[in-house]
mmCIF file of C-alpha atoms in Angstrom:
data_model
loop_
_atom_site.group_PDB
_atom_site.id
_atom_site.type_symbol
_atom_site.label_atom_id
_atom_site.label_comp_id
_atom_site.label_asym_id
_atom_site.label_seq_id
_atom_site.Cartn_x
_atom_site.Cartn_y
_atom_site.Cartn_z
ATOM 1 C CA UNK A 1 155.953 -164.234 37.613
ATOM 2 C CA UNK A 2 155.194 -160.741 39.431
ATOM 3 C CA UNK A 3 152.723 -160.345 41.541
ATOM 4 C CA UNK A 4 149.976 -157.299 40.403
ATOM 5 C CA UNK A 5 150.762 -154.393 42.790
ATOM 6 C CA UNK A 6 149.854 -151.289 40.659
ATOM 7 C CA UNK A 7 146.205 -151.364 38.738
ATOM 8 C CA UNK A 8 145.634 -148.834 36.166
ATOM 9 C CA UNK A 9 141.659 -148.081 35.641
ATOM 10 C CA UNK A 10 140.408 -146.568 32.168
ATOM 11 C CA UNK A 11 136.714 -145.958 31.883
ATOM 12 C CA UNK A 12 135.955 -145.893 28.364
ATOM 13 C CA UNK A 13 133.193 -145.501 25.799
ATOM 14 C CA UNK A 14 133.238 -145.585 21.983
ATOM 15 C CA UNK A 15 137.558 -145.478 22.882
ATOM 16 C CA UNK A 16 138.695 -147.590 20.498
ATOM 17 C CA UNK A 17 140.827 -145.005 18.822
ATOM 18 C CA UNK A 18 142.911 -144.555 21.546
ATOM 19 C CA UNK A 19 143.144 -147.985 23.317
ATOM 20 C CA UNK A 20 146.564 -149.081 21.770
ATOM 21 C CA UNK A 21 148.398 -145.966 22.171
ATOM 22 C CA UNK A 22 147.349 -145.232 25.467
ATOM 23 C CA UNK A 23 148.011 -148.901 26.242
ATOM 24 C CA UNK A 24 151.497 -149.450 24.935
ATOM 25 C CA UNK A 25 153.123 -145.928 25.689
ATOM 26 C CA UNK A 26 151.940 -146.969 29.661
ATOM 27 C CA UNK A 27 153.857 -150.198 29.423
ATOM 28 C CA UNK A 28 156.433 -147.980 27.280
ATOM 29 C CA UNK A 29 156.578 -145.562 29.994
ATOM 30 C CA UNK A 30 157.206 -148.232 32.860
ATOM 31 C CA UNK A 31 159.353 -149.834 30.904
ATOM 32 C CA UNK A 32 161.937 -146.830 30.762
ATOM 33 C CA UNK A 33 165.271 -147.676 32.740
ATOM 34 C CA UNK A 34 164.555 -144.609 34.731
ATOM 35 C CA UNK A 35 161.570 -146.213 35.949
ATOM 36 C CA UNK A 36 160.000 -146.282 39.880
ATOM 37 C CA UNK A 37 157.244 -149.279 38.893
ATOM 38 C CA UNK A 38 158.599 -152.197 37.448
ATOM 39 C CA UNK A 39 155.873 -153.118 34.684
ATOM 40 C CA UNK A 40 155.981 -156.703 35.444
ATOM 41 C CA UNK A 41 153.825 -155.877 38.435
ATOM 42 C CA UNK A 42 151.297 -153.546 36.338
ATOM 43 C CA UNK A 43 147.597 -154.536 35.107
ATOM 44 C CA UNK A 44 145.550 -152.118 32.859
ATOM 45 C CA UNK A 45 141.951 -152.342 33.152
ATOM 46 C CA UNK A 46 139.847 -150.989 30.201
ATOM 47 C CA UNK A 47 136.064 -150.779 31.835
ATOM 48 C CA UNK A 48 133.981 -150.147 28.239
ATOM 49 C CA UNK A 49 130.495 -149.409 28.471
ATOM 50 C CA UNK A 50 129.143 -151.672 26.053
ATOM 51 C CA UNK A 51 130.976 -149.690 22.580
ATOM 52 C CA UNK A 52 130.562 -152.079 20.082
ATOM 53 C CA UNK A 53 133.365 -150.439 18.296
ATOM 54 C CA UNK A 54 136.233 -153.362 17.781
ATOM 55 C CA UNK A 55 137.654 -151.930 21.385
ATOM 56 C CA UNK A 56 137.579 -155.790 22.584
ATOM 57 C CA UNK A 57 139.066 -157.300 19.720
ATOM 58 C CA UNK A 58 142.399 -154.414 20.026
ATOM 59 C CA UNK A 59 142.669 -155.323 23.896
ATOM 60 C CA UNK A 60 142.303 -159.235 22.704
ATOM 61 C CA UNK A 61 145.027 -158.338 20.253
ATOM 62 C CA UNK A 62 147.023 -156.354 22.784
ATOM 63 C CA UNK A 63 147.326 -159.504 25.099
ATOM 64 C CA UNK A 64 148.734 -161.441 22.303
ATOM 65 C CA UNK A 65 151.361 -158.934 22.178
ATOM 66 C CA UNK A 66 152.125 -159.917 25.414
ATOM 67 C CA UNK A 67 150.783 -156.425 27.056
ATOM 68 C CA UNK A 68 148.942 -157.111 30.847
ATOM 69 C CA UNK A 69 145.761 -155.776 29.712
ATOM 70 C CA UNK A 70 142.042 -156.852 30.272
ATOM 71 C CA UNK A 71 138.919 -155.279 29.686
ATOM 72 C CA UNK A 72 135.143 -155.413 31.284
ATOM 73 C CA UNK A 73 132.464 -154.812 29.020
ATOM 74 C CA UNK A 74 129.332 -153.555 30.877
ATOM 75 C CA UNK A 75 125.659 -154.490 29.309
ATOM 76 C CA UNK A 76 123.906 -153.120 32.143
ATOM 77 C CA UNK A 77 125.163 -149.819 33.486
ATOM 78 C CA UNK A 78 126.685 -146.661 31.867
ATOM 79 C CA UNK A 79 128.548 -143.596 33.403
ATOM 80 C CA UNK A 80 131.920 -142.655 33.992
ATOM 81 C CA UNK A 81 132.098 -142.845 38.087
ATOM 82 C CA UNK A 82 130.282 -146.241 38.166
ATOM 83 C CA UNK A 83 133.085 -147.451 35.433
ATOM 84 C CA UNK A 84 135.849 -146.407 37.994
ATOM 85 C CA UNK A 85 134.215 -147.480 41.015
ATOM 86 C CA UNK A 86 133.754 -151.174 38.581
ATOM 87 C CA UNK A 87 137.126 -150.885 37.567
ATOM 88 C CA UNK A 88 138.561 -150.308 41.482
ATOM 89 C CA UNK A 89 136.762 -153.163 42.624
ATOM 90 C CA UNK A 90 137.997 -155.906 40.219
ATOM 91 C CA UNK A 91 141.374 -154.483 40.781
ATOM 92 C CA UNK A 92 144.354 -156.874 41.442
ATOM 93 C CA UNK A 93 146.556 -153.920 42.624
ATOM 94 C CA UNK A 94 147.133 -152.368 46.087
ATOM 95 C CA UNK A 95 147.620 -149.137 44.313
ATOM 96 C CA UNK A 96 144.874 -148.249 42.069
ATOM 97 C CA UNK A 97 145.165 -145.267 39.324
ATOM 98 C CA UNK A 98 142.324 -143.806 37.170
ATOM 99 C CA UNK A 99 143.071 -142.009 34.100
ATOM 100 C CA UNK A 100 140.733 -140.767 30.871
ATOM 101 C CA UNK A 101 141.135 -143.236 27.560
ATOM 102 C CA UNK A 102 141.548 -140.235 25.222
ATOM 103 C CA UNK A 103 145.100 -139.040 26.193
ATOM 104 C CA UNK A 104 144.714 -136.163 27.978
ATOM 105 C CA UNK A 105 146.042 -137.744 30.349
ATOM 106 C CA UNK A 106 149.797 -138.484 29.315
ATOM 107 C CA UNK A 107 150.858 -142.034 29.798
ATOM 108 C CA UNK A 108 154.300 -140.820 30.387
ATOM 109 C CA UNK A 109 153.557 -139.885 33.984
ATOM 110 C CA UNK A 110 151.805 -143.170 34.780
ATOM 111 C CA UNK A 111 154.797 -144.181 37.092
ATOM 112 C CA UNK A 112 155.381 -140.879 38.794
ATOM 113 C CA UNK A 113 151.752 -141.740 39.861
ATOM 114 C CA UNK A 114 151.835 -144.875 40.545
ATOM 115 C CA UNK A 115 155.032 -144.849 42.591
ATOM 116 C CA UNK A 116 153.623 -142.034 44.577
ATOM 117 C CA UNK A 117 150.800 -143.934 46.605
ATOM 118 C CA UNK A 118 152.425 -145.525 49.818
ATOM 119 C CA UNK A 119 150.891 -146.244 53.285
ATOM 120 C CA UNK A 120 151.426 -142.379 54.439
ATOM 121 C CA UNK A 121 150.050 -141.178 50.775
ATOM 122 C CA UNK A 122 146.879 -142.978 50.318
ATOM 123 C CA UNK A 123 145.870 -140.813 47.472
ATOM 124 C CA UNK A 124 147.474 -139.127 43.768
ATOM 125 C CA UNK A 125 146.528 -136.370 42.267
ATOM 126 C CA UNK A 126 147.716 -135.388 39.078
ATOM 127 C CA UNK A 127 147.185 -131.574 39.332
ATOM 128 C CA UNK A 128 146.977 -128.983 36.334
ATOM 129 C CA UNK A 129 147.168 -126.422 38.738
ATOM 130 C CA UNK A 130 150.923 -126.557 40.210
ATOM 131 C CA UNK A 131 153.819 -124.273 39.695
ATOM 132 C CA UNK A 132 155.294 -124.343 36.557
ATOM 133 C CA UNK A 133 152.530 -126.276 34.327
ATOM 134 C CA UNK A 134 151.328 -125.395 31.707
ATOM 135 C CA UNK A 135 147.704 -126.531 29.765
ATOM 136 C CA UNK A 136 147.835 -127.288 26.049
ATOM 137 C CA UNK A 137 147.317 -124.158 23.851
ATOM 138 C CA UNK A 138 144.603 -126.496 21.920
ATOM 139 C CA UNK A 139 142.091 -126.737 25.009
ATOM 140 C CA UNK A 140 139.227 -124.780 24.523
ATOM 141 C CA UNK A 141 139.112 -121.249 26.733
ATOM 142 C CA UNK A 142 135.520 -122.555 27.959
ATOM 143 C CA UNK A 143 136.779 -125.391 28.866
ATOM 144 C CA UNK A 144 139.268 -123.669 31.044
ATOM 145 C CA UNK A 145 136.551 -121.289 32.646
ATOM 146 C CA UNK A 146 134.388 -124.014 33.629
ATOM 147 C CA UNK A 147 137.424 -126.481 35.075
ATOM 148 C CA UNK A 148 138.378 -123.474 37.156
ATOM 149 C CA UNK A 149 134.926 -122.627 38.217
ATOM 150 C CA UNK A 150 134.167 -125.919 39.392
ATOM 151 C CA UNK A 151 137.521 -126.070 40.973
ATOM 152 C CA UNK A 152 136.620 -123.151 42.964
ATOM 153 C CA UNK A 153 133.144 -124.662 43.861
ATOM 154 C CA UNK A 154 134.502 -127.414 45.781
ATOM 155 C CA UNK A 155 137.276 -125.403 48.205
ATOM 156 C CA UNK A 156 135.126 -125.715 51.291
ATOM 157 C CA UNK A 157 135.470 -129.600 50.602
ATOM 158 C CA UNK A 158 138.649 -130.568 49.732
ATOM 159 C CA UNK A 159 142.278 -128.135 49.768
ATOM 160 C CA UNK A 160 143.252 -130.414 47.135
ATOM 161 C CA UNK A 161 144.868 -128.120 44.050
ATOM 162 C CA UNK A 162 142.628 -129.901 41.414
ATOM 163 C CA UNK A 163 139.919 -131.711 42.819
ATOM 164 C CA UNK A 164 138.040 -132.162 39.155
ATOM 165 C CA UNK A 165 141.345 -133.761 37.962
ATOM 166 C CA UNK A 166 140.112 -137.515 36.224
ATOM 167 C CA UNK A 167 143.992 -138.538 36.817
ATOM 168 C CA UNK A 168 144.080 -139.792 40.435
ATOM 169 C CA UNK A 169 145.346 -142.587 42.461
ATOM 170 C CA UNK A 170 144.096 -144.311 45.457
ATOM 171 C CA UNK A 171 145.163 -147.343 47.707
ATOM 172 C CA UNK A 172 142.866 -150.099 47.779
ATOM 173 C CA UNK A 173 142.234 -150.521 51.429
ATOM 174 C CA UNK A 174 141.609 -146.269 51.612
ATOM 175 C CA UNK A 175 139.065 -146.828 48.260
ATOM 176 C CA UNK A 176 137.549 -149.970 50.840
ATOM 177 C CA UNK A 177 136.645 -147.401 53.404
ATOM 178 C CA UNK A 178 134.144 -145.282 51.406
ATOM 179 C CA UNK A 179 130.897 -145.221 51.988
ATOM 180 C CA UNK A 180 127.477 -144.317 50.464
ATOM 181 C CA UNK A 181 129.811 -143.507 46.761
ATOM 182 C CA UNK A 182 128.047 -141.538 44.239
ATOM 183 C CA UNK A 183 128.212 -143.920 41.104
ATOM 184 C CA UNK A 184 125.808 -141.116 39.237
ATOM 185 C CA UNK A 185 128.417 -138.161 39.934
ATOM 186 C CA UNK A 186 130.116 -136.252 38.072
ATOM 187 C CA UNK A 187 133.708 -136.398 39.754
ATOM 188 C CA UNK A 188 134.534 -139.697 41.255
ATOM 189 C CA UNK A 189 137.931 -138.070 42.382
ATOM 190 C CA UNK A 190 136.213 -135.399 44.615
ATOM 191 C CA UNK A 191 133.645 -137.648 46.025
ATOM 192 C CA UNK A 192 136.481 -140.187 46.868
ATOM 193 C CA UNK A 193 138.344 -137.096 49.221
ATOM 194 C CA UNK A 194 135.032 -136.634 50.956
ATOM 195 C CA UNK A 195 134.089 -139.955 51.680
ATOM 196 C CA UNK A 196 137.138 -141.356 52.489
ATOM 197 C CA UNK A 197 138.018 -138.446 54.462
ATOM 198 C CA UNK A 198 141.385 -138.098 53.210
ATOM 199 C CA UNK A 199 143.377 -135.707 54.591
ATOM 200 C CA UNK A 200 145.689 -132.766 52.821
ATOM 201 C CA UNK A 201 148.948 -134.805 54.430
ATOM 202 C CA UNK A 202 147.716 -137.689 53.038
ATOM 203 C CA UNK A 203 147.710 -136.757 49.543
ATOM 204 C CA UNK A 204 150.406 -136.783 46.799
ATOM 205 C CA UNK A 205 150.039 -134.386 44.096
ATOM 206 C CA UNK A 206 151.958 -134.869 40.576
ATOM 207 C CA UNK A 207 151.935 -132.043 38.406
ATOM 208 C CA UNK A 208 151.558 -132.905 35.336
ATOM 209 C CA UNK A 209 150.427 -130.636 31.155
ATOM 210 C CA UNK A 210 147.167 -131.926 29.834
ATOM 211 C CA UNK A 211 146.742 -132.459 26.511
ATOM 212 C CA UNK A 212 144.129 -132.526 24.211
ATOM 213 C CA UNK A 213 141.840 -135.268 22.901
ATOM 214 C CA UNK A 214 143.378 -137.703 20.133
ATOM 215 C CA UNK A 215 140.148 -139.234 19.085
ATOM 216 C CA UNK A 216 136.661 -139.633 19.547
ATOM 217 C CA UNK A 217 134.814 -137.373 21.358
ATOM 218 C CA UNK A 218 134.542 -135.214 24.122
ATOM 219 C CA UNK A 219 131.974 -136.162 27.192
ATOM 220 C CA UNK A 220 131.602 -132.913 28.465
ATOM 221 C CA UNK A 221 127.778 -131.582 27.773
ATOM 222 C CA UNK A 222 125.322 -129.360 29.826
ATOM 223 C CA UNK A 223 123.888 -132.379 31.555
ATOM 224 C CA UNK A 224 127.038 -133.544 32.597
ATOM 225 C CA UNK A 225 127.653 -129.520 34.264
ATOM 226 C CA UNK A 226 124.295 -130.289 35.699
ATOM 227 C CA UNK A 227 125.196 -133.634 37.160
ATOM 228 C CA UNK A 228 128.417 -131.461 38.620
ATOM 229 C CA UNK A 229 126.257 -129.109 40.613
ATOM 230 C CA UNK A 230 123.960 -132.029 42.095
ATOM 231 C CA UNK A 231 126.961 -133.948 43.082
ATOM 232 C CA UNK A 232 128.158 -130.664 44.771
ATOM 233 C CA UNK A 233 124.730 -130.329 46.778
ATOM 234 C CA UNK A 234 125.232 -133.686 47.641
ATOM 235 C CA UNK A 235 128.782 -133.552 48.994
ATOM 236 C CA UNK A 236 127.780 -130.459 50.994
ATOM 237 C CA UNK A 237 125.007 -131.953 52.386
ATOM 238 C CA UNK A 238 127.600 -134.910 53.308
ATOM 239 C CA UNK A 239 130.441 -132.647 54.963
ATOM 240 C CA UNK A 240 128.319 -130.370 56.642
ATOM 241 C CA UNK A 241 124.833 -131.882 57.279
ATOM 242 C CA UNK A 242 125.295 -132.042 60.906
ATOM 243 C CA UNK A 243 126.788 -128.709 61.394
ATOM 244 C CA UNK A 244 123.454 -127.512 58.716
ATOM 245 C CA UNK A 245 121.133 -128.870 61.542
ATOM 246 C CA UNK A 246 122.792 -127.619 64.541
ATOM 247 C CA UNK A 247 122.870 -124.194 63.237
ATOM 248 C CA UNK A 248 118.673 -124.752 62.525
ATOM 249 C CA UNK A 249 118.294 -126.234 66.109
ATOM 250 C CA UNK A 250 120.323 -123.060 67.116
ATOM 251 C CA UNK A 251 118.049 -120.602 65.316
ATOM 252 C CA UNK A 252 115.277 -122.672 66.531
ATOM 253 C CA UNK A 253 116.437 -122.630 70.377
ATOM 254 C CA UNK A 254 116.586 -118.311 69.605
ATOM 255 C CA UNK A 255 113.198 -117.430 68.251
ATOM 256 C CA UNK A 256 111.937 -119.585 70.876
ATOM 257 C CA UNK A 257 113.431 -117.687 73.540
ATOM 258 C CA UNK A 258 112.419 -114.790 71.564
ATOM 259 C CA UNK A 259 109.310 -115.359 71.323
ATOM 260 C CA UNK A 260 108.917 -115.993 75.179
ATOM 261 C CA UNK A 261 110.761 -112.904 76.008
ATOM 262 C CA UNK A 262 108.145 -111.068 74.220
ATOM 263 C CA UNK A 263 105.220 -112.346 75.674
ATOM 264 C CA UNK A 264 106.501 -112.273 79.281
ATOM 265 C CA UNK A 265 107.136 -108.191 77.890
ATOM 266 C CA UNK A 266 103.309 -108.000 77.021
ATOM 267 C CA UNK A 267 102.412 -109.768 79.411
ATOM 268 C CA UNK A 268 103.981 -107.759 82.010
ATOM 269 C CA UNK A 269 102.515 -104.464 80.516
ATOM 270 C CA UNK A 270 99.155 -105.939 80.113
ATOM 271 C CA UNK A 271 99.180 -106.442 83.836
ATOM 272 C CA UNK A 272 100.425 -102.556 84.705
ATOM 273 C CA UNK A 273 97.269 -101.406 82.300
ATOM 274 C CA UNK A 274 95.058 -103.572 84.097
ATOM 275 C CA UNK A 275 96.568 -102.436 87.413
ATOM 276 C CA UNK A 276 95.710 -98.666 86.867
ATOM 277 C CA UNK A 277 92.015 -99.300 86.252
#
């Protein structure tokens, strides 16, 4: 038997829907004679949030089939980064890949991602934004707007291409090295390039077309925006907190000296006045 040397994480609530065919065109996919990942070493890791929607009995029926596939319910916790960050830590596989349960994310280019991690490229990135690709016609023109706009919001962090993508990869010992994770955020994916400090050599991007939703649906909602812009503050606050305080101590150091220079000035003229009397 294989060892597991390729994970592939899949956050999911109320998913059930989409379980199976995201499930068996990944094992499809690896399983395609043109293949870089041999599926033999290949887990997939459903982490539901408690759905109550039949999603354990299709991944208990999946396994029958003989597909590699487990799942974690969580009772206890909810949210999308704190179902990655779950998922990454009960990995088996060096090479860890997140990817949404609703197909947007094509299963097709699960081993272009996988294969694409190595010791010099600690992290994936499937980006929406390279040469050449092209969004589905069906995705809303809001939805567009706001993935751009947020995109743009996080340039002074990362010169990733698509830093809000949810289809990344990351090698365990890299994911290891984080520290002070946002499980509450928005974007796991950005928060992961800022606290692991990865740098732009460092990271393999796959273009790749996203899709629409199959099922279910979709978790974007003005709280989650809001949760964006928090995790943003945060992540600034994070980069640049100790340039933030030198430039204070800086403007600090100035008006002091200010301040003297222009009471030694007084000073100085309040002795002439006196000196004329």
């Amino acid at each position: 038997m294989s060892s597991i040397n390729y994970s592939v994480i899949v956050p999911a609530f109320r998913e059930n829907g989409n379980i199976r065919p995201l499930v068996t065109r990944i094992f499809g996919a690896l399983s395609q004679v043109n293949s870089p990942v041999n599926p033999a070493e290949v887990e997939v890791i459903i982490v539901d949030d408690n759905s109550r929607d039949g999603s354990v009995e299709t991944v208990e029926s999946l396994r029958r089939e003989g597909y590699n596939v487990r799942i974690i319910v969580r009772t206890t916790e909810r949210g999308l980064s704190s179902a990655v960050v779950r998922g990454f830590r009960e990995a088996l596989g060096d090479n860890m890949l997140c990817m949404d349960a609703d197909l947007q994310h094509p299963p097709e280019y699960v081993p272009a991602m996988l294969s694409s991690m190595s010791p010099s490229k600690q992290f994936a990135l499937g980006t929406r934004y390279a040469k050449g690709v092209q969004i589905d016609e069906g995705w809303p023109l809001y939805r567009r707007v706001i993935s751009n706009g947020a995109r743009m919001l996080a340039l002074p962090l990362t010169s990733a291409s698509d830093p809000m993508s949810g289809f990344f990869g990351i090698r365990k010992e890299t994911f290891l090295k984080a520290r002070q994770l946002n499980s509450d955020g928005f974007k796991i994916a950005l928060d992961l390039l800022v606290k692991c400090n990865i740098p732009n050599e460092a990271i393999a991007e796959v273009p790749f077309s996203f899709g629409v939703r199959a099922e279910g649906e979709s978790k974007l909602t003005g709280k989650v925006m809001l949760r964006y812009l928090e995790q943003l503050a945060e992540l600034y606050w994070y980069r640049f907190s100790g340039l933030i305080v030198f430039a204070a101590l800086l403007l600090f150091v100035a008006f002091v000296l200010l301040a003297r220079a222009m009471l030694s000035s007084y000073g100085g003229l309040d002795g002439k006045a006196q000196s004329r009397y």
